[in-house]
Coordinates of C-alpha atoms and ligand atoms in Angstrom, one line a residue:
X168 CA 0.0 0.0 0.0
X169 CA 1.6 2.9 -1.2
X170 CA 1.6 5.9 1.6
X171 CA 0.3 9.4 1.1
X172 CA 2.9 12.1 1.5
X173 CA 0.6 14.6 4.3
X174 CA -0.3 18.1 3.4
X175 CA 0.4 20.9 5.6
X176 CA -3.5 20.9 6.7
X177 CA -3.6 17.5 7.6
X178 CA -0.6 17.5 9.9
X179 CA -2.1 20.7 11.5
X180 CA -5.5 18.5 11.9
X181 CA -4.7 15.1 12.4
X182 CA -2.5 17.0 15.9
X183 CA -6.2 17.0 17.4
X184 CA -8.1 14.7 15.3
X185 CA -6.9 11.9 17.9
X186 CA -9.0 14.1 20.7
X187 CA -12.4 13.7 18.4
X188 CA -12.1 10.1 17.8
X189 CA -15.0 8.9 19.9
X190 CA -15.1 5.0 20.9
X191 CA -12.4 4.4 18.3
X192 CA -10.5 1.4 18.4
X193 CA -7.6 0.3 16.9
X194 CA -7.6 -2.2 14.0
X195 CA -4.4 -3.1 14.8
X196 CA -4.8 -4.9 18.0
X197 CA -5.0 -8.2 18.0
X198 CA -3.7 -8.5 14.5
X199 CA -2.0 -11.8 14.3
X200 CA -1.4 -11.6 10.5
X201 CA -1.5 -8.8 7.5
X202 CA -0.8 -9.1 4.1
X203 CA -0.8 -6.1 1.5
X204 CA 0.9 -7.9 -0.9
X205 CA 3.2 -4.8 -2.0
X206 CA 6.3 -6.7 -2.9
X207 CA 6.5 -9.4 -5.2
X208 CA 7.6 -13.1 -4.4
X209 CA 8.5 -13.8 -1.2
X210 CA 9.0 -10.6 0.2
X211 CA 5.0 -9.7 -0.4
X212 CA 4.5 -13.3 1.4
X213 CA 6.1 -11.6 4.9
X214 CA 3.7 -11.0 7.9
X215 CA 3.4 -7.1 8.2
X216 CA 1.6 -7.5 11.7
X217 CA 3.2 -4.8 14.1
X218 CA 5.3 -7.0 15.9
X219 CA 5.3 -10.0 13.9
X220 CA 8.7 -12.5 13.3
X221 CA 6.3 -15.7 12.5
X222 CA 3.1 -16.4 10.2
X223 CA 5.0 -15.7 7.4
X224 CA 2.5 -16.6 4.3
X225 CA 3.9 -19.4 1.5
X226 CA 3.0 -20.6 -1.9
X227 CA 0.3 -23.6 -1.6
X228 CA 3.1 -26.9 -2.7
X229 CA 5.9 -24.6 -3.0
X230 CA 7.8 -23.4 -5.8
X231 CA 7.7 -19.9 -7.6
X232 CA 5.0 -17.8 -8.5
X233 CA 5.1 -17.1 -12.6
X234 CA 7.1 -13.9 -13.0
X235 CA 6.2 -13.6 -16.8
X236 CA 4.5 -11.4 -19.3
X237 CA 1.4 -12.7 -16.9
X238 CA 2.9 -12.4 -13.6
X239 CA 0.8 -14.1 -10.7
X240 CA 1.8 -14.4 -7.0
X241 CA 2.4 -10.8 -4.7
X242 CA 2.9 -7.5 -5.9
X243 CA 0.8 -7.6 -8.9
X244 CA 0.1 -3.8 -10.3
X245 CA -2.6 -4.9 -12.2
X246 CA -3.7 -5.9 -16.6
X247 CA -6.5 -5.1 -17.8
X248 CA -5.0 -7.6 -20.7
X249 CA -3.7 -10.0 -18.4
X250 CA -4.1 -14.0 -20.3
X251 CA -3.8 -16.2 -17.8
X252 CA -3.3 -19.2 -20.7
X253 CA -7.2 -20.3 -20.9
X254 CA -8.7 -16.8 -21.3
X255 CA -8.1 -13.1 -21.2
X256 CA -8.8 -12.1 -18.2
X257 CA -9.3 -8.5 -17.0
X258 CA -7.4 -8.0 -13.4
X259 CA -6.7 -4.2 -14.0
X260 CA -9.2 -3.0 -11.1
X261 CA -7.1 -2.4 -7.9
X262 CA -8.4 -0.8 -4.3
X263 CA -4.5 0.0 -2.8
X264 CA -1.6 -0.6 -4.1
X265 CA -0.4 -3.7 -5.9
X266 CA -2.4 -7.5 -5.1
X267 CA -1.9 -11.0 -4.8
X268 CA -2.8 -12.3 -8.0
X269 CA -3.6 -16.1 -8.4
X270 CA -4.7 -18.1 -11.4
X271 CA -6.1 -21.2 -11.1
X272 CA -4.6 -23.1 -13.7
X273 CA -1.1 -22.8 -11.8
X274 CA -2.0 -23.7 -9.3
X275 CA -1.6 -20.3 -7.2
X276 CA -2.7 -20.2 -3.8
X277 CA -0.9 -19.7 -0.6
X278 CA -1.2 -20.8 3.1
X279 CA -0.9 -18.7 6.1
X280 CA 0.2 -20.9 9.2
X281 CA -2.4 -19.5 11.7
X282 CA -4.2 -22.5 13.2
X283 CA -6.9 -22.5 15.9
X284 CA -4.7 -23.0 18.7
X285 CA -2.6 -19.9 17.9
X286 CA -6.4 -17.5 17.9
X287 CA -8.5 -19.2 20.6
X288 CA -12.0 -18.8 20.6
X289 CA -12.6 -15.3 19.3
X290 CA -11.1 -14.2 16.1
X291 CA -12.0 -12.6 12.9
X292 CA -10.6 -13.4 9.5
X293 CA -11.0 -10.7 6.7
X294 CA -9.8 -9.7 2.9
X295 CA -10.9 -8.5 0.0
X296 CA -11.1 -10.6 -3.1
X297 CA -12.1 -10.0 -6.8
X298 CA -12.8 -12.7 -9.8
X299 CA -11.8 -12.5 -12.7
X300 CA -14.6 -12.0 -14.9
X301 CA -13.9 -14.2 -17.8
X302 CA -11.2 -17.4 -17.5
X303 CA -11.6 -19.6 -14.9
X304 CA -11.7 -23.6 -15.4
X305 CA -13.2 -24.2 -12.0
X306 CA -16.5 -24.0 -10.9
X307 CA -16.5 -23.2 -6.8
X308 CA -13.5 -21.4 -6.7
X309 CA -12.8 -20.6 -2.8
X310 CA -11.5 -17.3 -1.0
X311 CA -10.3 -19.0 1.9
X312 CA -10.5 -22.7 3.7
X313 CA -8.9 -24.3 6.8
X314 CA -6.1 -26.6 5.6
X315 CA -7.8 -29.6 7.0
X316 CA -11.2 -29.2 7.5
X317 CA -14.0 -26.6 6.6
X318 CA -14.4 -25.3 10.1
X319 CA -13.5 -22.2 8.6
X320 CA -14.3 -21.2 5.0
X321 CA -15.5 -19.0 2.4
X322 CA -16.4 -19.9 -1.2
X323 CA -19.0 -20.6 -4.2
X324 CA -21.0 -23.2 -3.6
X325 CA -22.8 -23.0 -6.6
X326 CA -23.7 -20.4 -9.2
X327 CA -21.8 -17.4 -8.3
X328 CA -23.6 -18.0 -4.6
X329 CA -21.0 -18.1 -1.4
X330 CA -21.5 -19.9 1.6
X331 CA -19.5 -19.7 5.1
X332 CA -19.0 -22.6 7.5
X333 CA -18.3 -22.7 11.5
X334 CA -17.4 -25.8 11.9
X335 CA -18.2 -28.3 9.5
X336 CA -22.2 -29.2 10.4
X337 CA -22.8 -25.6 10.5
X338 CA -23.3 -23.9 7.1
X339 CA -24.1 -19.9 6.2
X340 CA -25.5 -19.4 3.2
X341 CA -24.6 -15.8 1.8
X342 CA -25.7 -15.3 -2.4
X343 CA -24.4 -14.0 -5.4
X344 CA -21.6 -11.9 -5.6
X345 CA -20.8 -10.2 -8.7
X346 CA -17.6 -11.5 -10.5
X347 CA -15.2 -8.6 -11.3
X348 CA -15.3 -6.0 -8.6
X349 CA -13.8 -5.9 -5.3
X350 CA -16.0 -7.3 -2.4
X351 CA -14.4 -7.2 1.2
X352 CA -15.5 -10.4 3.8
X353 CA -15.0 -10.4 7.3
X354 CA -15.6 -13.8 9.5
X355 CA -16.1 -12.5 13.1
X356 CA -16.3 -15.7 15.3
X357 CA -16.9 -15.3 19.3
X358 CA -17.0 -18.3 21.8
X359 CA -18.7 -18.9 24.9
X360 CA -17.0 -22.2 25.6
X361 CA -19.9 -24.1 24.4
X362 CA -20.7 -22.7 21.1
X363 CA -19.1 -20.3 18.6
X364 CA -20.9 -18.2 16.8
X365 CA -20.2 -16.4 13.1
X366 CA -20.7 -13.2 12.1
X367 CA -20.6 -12.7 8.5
X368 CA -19.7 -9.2 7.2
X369 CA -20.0 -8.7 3.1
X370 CA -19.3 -5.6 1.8
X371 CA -19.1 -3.6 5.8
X372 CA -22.6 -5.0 6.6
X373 CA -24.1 -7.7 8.7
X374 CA -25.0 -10.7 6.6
X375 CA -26.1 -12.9 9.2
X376 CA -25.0 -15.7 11.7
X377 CA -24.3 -18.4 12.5
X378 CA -23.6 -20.8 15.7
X379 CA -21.5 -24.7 15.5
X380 CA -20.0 -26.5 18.3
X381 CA -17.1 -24.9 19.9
X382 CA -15.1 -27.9 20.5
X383 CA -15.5 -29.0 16.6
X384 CA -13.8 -25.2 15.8
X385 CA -10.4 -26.8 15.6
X386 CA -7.6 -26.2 12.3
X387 CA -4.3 -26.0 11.7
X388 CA -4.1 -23.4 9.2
X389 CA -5.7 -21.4 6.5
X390 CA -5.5 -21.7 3.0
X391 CA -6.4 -18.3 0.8
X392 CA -7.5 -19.0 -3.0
X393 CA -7.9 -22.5 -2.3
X394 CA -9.8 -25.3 -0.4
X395 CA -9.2 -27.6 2.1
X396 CA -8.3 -30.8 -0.5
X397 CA -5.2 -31.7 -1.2
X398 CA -6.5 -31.0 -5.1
X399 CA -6.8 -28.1 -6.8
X400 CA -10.2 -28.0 -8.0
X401 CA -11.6 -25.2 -6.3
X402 CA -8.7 -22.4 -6.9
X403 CA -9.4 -18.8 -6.7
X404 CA -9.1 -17.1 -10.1
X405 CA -8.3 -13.4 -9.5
X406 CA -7.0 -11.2 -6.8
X407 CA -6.9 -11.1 -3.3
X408 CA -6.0 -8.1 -0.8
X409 CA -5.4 -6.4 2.8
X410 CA -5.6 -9.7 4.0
X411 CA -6.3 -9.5 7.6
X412 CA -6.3 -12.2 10.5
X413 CA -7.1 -11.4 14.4
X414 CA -7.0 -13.0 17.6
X415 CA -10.1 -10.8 18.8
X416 CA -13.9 -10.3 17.8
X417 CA -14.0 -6.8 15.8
X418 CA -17.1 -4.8 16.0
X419 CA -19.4 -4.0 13.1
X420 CA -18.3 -0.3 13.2
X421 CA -14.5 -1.8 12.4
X422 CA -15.2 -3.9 10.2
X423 CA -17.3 -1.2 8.3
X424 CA -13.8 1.3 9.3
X425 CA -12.1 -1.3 7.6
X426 CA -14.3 -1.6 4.1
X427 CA -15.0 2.0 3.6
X428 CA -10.9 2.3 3.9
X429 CA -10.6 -0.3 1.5
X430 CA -13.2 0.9 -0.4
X431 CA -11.3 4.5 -1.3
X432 CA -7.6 2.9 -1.6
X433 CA -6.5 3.3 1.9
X434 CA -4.7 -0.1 3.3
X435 CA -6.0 -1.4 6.7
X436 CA -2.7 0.1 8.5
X437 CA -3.2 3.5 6.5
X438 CA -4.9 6.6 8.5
X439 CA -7.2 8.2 6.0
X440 CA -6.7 11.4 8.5
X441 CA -3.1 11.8 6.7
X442 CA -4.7 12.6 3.9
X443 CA -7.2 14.9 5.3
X444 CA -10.5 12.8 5.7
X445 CA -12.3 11.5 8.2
X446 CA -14.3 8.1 8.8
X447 CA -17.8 8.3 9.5
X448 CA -18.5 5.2 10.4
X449 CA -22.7 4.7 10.7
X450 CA -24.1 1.5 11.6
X451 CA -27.9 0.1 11.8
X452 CA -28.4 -1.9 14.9
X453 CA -30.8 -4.1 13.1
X454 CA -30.5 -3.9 8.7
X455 CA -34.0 -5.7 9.2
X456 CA -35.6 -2.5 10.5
X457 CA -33.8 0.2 9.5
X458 CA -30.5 1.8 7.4
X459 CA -28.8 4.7 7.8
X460 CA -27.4 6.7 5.2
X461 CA -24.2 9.3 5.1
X462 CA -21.6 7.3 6.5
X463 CA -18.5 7.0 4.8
X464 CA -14.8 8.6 4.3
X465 CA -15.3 12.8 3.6
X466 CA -12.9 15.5 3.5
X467 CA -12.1 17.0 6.6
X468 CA -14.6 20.5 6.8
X469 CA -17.2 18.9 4.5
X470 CA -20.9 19.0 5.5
X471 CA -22.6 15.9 4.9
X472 CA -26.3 14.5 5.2
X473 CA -26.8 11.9 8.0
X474 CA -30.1 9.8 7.8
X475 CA -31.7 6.9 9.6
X476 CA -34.4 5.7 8.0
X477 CA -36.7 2.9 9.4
X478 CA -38.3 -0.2 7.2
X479 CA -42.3 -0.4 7.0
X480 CA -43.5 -1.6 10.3
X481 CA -40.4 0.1 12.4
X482 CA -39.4 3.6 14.2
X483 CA -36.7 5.3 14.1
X484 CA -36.0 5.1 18.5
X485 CA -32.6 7.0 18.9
X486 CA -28.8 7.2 17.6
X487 CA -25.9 6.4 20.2
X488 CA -22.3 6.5 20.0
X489 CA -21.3 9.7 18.4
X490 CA -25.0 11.4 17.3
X491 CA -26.4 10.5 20.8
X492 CA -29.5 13.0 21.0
X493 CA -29.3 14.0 17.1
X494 CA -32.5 13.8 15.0
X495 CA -33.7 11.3 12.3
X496 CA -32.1 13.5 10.0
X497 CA -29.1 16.4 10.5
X498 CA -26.7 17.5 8.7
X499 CA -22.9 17.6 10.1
X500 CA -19.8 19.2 9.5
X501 CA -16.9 16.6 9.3
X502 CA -14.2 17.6 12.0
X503 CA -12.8 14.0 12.7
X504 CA -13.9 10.4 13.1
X505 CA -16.8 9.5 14.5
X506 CA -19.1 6.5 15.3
X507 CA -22.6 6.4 15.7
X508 CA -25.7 3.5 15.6
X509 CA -29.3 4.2 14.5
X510 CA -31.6 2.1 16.8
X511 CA -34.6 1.2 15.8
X512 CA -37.8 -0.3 17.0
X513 CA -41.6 -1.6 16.5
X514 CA -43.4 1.6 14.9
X515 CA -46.4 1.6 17.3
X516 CA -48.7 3.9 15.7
X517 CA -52.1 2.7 14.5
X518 CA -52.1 5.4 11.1
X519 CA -55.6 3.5 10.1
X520 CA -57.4 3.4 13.7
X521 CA -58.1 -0.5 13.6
X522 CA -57.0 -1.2 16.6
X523 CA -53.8 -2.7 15.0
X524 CA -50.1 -1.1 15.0
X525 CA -48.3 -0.5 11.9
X526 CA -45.9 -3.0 12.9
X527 CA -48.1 -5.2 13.9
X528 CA -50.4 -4.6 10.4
X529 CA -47.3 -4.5 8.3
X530 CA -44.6 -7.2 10.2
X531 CA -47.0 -9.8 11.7
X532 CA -51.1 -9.6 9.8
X533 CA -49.6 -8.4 5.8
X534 CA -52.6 -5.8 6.3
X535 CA -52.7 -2.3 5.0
X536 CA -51.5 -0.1 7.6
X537 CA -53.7 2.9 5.7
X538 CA -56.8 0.9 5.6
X539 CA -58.8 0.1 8.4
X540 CA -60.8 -3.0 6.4
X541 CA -57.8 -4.6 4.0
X542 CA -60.2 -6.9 2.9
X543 CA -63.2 -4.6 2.5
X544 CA -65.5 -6.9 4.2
X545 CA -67.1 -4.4 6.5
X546 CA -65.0 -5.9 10.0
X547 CA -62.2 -3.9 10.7
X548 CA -58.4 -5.7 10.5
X549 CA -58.0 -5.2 14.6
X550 CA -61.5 -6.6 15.3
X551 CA -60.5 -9.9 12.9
X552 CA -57.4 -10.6 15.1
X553 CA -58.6 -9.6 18.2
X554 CA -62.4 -10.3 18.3
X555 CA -63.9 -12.6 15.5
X556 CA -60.6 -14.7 14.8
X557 CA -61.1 -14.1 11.3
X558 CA -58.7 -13.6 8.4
X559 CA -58.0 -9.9 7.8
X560 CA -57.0 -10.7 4.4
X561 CA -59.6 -12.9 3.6
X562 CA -63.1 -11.4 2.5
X563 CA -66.0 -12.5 4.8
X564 CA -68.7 -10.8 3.8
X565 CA -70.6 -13.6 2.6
X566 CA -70.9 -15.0 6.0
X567 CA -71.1 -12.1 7.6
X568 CA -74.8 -12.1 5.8
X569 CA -75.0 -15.3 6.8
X570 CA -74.9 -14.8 10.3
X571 CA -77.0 -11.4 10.0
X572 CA -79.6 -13.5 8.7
X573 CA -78.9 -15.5 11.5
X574 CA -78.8 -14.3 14.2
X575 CA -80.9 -10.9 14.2
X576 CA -81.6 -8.9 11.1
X577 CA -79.9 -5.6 12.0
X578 CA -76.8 -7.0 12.7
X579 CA -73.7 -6.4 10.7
X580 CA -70.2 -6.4 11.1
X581 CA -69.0 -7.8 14.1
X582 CA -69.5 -10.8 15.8
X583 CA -68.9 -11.3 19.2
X584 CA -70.4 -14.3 21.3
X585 CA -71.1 -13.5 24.6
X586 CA -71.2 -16.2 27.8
X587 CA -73.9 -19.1 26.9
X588 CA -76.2 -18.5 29.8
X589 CA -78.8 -21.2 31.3
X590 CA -81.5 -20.2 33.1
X591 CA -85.2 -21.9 34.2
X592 CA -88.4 -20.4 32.1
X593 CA -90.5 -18.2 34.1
X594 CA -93.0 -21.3 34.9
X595 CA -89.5 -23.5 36.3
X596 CA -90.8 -26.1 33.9
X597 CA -87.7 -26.4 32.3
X598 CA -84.1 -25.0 31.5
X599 CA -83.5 -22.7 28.5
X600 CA -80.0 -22.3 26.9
X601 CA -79.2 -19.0 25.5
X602 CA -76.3 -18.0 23.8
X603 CA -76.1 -13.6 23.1
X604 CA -73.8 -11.9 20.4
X605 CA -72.5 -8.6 20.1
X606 CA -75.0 -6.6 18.0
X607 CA -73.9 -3.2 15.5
X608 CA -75.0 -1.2 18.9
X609 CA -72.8 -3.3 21.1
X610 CA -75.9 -4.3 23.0
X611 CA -75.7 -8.1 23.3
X612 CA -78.7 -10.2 21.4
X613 CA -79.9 -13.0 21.7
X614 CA -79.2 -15.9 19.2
X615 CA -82.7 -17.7 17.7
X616 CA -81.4 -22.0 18.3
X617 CA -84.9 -23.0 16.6
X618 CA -83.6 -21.0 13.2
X619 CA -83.5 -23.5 10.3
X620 CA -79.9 -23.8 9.7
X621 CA -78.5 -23.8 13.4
X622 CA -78.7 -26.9 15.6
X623 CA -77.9 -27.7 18.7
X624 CA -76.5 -31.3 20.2
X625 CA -74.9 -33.4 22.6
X626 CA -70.9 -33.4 22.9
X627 CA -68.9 -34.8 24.7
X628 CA -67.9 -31.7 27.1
X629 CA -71.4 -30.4 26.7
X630 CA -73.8 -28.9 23.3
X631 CA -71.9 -27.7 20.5
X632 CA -73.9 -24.9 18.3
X633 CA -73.5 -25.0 15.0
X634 CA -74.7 -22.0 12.3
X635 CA -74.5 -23.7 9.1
X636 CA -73.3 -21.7 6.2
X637 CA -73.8 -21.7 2.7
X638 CA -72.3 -24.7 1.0
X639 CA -69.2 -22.9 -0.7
X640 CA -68.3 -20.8 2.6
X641 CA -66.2 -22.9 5.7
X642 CA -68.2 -24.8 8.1
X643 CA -68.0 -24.2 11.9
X644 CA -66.9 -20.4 11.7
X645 CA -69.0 -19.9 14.1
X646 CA -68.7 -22.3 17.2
X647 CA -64.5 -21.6 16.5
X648 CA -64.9 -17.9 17.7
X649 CA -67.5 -19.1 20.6
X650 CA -65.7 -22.1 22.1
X651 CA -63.2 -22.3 24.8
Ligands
CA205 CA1 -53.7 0.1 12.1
CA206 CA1 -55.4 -1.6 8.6
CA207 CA1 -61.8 -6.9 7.2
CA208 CA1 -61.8 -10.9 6.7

């Protein structure tokens, strides 16, 4: 990765910029291993860690990398023509610096000597890698594997989709990623003793989790461009970068430090504050509710737009870190970097009046959280959930009619059986059973048991009603909001 020279303004800056920093943490702890594959051959295989005299990376079976018209192997500057012998390949498209560049029909790959016992239970694996666009003989080429096992590992599984693993039983699907660009991957794994759990990152963003057996978590070392079989049938075809490997769980906001670096040609060891900007590192606390929008690397004195905007069915609640107290939406003058999470949460409104919130309407029923009948059948979405059991999306007017008819002639809309009562007839010569619904005044009424589609008869627990509806329409609506 190629340093910046600072300007006169940055070095007058970056003196406080360390003071504005809030919750920053350093990338650089915990790094075991770092590779920016500046130099070519062996020297670009050296461990850049501060510190480090050991994980020095090596060539997958030994031997040279091809230092030809088609170099492959460290220090690659990029070739937009570059013919790795079955295809043109474009490889031209670099983040920082030069790459490692590894074609799969030689074989390329290298292996980094980290194992399991040397990261313990919480670690984090990350890099950026790019596939070639054309060329290619294989068809799961893989980012990363454990030498032995899977119980780390990154690849195509089929299509263009990837899929992560902790340990071997425990699969994470991911998707399609587009062959040619860059795409950064981070492999955050945290252990309770019991049971580790993944955290994929694609891109800077959450992409879901993962848990396996803690004591199945076990390899010897970690392959990049290449599988775990001896084989070379799933080799990486393209370019990998900033490759990264901690003995600590990083946050989301570094891993998202460390992509939006990437992202504008700053290596993981670079500060972007030498060149006069400033992270602004913005994270959703759930993508599933909300995003937030702004984030990113901006020249110092800019002002930027921040935004947090919440999905259908959710609220924007509050920032913290860095915007703590700022509004859904404010703008902000870029002094240094700063951190800050959107929270969000159920929106609780009821927009429509139907006795339903818009995240209950929206996230739980699928109804219209602007319309207080979705289903137009003249009983409100909240009184179908809460009061008739019926289906809010499903149109019950017919029966509705049905049950007018029924029941009392004025009645429409909602149902609601009230406490079968039994009481003696005013001479005590016998008992009468009456059974009351909710009328369109809310005034209970009784229900006519001699009418010619309802019966009444022996069960086992007692009399079941039944109001018998048309043919076409479901049978027993009734007693199934009445019984309990
Ligand atoms: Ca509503
Ligand atoms: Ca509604
Ligand atoms: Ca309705
Ligand atoms: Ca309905």
């Amino acid at each position: 990765m190629t340093k910046r020279p600072p300007t006169l303004t940055t070095l007058i800056f970056s003196s406080w910029l360390i003071a504005g920093v809030v919750g920053a943490a350093d990338p650089q702890d915990g790094l075991v291993a770092y590779f920016g594959f500046e130099a070519a051959s062996a020297a670009g295989l050296q461990n850049q860690a501060p510190g480090a005299t050991g994980f020095h990376a090596v060539r997958v079976g030994g031997g040279a990398f091809d230092s030809g018209a088609n170099p492959s192997g460290p220090g690659f500057s990029g070739n937009a023509a570059f013919n790795p012998g079955n295809a043109a390949s474009d490889r031209s498209a670099l983040l920082a610096g030069n790459a490692l560049n590894l074609v799969d029909t030689r074989n390329d790959a290298i292996t980094v000597p980290v194992g399991s016992a040397d990261l313990g239970g919480n670690f984090t694996i990350a890099v950026w890698h790019a596939l070639a666009p054309s060329g290619g003989s294989v068809a799961r080429p893989f980012v990363f594997e454990g030498t032995d096992n899977h119980n780390v590992s990154w690849g195509i599984s089929g299509g263009d989709n990837y899929t992560a693993y902790v340990t071997q039983s425990a699969s994470l699907p991911f998707g399609v990623l587009e062959r040619g660009p860059w795409h950064h991957v981070a492999h955050v794994f945290t252990s309770d003793g019991t049971t580790t759990t993944l955290t994929l990152f694609v891109n800077g963003q959450p992409a879901g989790s993962r848990a396996g057996a803690s004591a199945a978590m076990v390899f010897s070392g970690i392959h990049f461009g290449k599988h775990r079989g001896g084989d070379h049938a799933r080799n990486w075809d393209g370019m990998l970068d900033d490759l990264a490997i901690w003995n600590r769980a990083l946050t989301a906001e570094e891993i998202e430090e460390i992509h939006l670096k990437g992202r504008h040609g700053f290596a993981l060891t670079e500060s972007p504050a030498d060149a006069g900007q400033a992270l602004v590192i913005l994270q959703s606390a759930d993508p599933s509710t909300g995003t937030v929008q702004g984030g990113g690397l901006h020249p110092l004195g800019t002002t930027i737009s921040i935004t947090s905007t919440a999905n259908p069915g959710s609220a924007v609640t509050d920032w913290t870190g860095g915007f703590v107290s700022q509004p859904v939406a404010f703008d902000w003058v870029v002094t240094g970097d700063i951190r800050a999470t959107a929270n969000f949460g159920p929106d609780l409104a009821d927009d429509d009046g139907d006795g339903l919130t818009n995240y209950e309407e929206i996230l739980i029923h699928g109804t219209d959280p602007n319309h207080p009948d979705t289903d137009g059948d003249g009983i409100p979405d909240g009184v179908e959930v809460h009061t008739t059991r019926t289906n809010p999306l499903h149109d019950d007017s017919a029966w509705i009619a049905v049950v007018g008819a029924a029941l009392f002639a004025e009645s429409a809309g909602t149902i609601e059986l009230a406490t079968p009562e039994v009481r003696p007839t005013h001479d005590g010569s016998r008992l009468a059973l009456t059974f009351r619904a909710g009328g369109p005044d809310g005034e209970p009424k009784p229900i006519a048991l001699d009418a010619g589609n309802t019966t009444v008869s022996p069960a086992n627990d007692g009399l079941d009603l039944e109001i018998r509806p048309p043919a076409n329409l479901p049978a027993h609506f009734l007693p199934r909001a009445q019984r309990r």
